[in-house]
Short mmCIF file of C-alpha atoms and ligand atoms in Angstrom, two decimals:
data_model
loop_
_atom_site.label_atom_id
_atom_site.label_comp_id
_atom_site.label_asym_id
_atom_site.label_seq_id
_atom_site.Cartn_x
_atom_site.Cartn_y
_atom_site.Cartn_z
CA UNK A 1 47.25 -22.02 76.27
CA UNK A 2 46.42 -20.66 72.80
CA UNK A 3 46.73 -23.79 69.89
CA UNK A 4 47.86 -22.13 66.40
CA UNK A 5 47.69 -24.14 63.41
CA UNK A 6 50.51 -21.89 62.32
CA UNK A 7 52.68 -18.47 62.26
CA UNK A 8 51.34 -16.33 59.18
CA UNK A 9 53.49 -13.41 60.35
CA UNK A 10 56.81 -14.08 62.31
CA UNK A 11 57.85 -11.08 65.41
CA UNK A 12 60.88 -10.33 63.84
CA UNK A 13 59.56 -9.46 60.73
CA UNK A 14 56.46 -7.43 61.75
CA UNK A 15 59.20 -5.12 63.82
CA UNK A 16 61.25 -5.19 60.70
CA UNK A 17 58.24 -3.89 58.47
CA UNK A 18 56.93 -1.14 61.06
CA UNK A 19 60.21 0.02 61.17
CA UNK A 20 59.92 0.56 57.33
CA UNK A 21 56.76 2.13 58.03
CA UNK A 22 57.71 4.64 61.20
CA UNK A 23 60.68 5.88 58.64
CA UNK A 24 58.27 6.17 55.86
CA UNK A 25 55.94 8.54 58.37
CA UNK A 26 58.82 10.43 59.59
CA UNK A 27 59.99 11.48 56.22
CA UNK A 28 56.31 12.25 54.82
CA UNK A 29 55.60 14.20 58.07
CA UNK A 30 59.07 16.25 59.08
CA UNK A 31 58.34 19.35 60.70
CA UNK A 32 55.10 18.61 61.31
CA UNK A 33 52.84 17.34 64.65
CA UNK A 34 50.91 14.35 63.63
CA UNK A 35 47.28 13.25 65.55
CA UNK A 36 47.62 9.47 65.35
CA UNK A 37 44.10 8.05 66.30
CA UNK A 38 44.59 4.47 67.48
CA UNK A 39 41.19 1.83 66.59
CA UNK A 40 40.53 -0.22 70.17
CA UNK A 41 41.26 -2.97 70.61
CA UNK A 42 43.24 -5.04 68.00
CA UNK A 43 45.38 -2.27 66.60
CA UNK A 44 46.98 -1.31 70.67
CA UNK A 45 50.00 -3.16 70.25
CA UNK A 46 50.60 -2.34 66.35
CA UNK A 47 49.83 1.23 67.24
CA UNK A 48 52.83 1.73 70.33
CA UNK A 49 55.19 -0.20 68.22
CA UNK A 50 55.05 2.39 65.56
CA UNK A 51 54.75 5.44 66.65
CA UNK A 52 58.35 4.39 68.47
CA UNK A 53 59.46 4.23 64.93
CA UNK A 54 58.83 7.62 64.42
CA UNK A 55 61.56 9.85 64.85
CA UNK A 56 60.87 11.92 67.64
CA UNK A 57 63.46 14.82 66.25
CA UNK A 58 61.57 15.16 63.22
CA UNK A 59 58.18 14.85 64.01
CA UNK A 60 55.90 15.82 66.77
CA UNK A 61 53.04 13.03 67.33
CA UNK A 62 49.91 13.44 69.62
CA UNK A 63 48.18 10.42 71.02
CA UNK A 64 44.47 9.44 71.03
CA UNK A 65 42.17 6.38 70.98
CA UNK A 66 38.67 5.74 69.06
CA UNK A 67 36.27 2.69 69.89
CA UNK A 68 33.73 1.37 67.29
CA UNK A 69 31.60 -1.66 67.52
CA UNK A 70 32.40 -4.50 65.81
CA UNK A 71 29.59 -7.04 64.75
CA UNK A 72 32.22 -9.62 63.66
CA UNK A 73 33.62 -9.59 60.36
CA UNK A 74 30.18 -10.07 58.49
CA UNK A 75 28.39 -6.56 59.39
CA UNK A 76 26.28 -6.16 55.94
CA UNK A 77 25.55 -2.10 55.85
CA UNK A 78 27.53 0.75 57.02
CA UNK A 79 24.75 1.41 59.40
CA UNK A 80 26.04 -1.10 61.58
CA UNK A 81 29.46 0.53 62.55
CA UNK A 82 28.77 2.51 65.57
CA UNK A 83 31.03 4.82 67.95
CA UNK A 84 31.41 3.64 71.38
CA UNK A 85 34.38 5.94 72.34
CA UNK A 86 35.04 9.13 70.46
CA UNK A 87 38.65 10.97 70.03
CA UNK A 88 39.51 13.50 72.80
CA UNK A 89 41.12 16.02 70.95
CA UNK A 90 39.90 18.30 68.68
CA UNK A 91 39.96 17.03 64.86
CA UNK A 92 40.11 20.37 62.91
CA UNK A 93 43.02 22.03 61.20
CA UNK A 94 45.49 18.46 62.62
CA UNK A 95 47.36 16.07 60.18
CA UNK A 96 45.89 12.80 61.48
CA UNK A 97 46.60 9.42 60.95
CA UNK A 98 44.41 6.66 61.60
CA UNK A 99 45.89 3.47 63.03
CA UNK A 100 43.60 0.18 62.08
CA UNK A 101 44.80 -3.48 62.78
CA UNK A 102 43.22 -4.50 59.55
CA UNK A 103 41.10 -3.70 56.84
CA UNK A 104 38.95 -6.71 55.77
CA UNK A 105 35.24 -5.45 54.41
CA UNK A 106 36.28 -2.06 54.60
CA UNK A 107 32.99 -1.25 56.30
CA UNK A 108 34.93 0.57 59.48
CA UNK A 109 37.75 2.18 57.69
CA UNK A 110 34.77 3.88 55.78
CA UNK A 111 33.03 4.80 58.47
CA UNK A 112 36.12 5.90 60.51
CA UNK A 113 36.82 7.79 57.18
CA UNK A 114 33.63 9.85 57.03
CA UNK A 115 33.22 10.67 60.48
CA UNK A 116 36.50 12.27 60.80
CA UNK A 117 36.61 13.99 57.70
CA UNK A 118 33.46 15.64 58.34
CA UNK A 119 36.29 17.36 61.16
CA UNK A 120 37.85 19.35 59.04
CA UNK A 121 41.39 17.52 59.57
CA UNK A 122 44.17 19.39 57.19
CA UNK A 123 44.72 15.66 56.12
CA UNK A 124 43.85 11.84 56.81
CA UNK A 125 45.26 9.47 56.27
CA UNK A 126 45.49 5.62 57.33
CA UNK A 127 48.14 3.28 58.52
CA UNK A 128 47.08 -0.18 58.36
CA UNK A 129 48.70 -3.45 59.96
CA UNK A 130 46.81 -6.26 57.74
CA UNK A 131 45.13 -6.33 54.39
CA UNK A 132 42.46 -8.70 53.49
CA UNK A 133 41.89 -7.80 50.37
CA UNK A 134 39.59 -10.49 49.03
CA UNK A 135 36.52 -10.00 51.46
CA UNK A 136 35.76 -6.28 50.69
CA UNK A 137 33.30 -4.75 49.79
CA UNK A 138 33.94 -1.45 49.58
CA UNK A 139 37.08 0.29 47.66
CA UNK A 140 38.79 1.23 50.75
CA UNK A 141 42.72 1.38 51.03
CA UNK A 142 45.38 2.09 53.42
CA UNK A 143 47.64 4.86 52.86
CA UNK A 144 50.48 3.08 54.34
CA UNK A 145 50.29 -0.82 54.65
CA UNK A 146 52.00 -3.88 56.57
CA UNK A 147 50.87 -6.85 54.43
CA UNK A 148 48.53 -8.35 52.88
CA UNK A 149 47.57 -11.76 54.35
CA UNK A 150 44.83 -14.31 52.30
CA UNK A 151 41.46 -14.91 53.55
CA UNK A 152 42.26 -16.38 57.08
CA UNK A 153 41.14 -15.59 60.39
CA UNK A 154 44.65 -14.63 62.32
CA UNK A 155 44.64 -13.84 66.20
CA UNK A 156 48.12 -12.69 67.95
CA UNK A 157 50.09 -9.13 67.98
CA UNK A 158 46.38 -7.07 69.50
CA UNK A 159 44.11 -9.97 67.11
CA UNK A 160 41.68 -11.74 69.32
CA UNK A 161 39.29 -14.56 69.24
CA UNK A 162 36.47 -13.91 72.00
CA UNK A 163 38.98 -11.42 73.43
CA UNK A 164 41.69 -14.07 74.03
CA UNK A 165 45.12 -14.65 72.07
CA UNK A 166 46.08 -10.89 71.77
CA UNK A 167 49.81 -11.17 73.47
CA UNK A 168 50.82 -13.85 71.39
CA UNK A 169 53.96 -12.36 69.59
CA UNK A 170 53.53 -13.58 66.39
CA UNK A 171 50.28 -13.47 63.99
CA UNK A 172 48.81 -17.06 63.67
CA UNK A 173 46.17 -18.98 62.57
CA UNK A 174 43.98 -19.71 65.25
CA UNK A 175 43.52 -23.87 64.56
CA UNK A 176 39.57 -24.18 64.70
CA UNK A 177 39.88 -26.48 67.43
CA UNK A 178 40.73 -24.02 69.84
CA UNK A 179 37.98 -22.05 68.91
P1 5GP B 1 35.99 -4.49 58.40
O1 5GP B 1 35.04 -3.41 58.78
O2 5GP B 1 37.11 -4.02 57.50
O3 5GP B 1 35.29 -5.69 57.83
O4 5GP B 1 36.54 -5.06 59.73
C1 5GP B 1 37.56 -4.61 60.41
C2 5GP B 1 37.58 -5.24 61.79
O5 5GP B 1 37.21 -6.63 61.79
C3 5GP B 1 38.99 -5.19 62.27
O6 5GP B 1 39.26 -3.96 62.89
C4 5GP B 1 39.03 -6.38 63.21
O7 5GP B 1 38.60 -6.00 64.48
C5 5GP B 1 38.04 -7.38 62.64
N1 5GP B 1 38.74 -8.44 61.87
C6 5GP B 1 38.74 -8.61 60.54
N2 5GP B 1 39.49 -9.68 60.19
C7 5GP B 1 40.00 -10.19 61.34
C8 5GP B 1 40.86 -11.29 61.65
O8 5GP B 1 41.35 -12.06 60.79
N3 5GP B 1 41.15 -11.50 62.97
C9 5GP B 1 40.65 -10.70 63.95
N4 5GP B 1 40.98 -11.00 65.21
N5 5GP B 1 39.84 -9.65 63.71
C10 5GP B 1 39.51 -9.40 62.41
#
């Protein structure tokens, strides 16, 4: 049984704000096929909540997933982001939007950044879940954002601690005695 010191986020109103955000993609998109590249693991259950928030008669969307190690949330160098899975399709020419849980150093979104860039994509952009804004450390944003949370370690809706706690419905703080 997961202990949570408390809800940071409540279910109703992350639906409530990826709602916001599938209509905001929908009208920036319209007419247009979108390549929405979902970050394993944590941003899985953000990820097939929004793109059902996207409406389907107005834009086309494409599926696809991308894997990159994680050492933690203290990797020091950009050389320590690595690929373990790479995207299926074809990168070059496609509006793409990458879907992160959250951006907290910024290290990964950089990385992620470069590498597909380097594609050729028409455009890039990023969707983001969470927004840790104090531990970064380097100017990284997300094009479209859920919220910013402060400096706190959250588990719940795809977040995991040692690969547990990611169907809790809500975001919480994980209580460091169920660590
Ligand atoms: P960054 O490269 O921006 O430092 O790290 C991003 C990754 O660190 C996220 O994709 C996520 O996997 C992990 N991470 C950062 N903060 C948290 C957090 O509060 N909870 C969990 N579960 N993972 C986090």
């Amino acid at each position: 049984m997961a202990k949570v010191t408390k809800v940071l986020i409540e279910s109703d109103k992350i639906a409530q704000r990826i709602k916001q955000l599938g209509a905001q993609i929908t009208q920036d998109y319209a007419g247009k096929t979108v390549l929405m590249i979902a970050i394993l693991r944590g941003s899985v259950i953000f990820f097939s909540d929004l793109i059902r928030e996207i409406d389907s008669d107005k834009v086309d969307i494409i599926i696809d997933f991308i894997s990159v190690s994680s050492y933690g949330s203290s990797h020091k160098t950009t050389g320590e982001v690595r690929m373990l899975k790479d995207a299926d399709e074809a990168i070059d020419g496609k509006d793409v939007i990458i879907v992160e849980d959250i951006v907290d150093t910024g290290l990964t979104l950089q990385y992620l950044k470069k590498v597909l860039s380097s594609r050729n994509p028409s455009s890039l952009k990023v969707c983001c879940l969470l927004d840790k804004p104090e531990r970064r450390k380097v100017e990284i944003s997300a094009d479209y954002l859920g919220f910013t949370i402060p400096n706190e370690f959250v588990v719940g809706y795809g977040f995991d601690y040692a690969q547990k706690y990611r169907n809790l419905k809500d975001i919480c703080v994980l209580d460091p005695k169920a660590k």
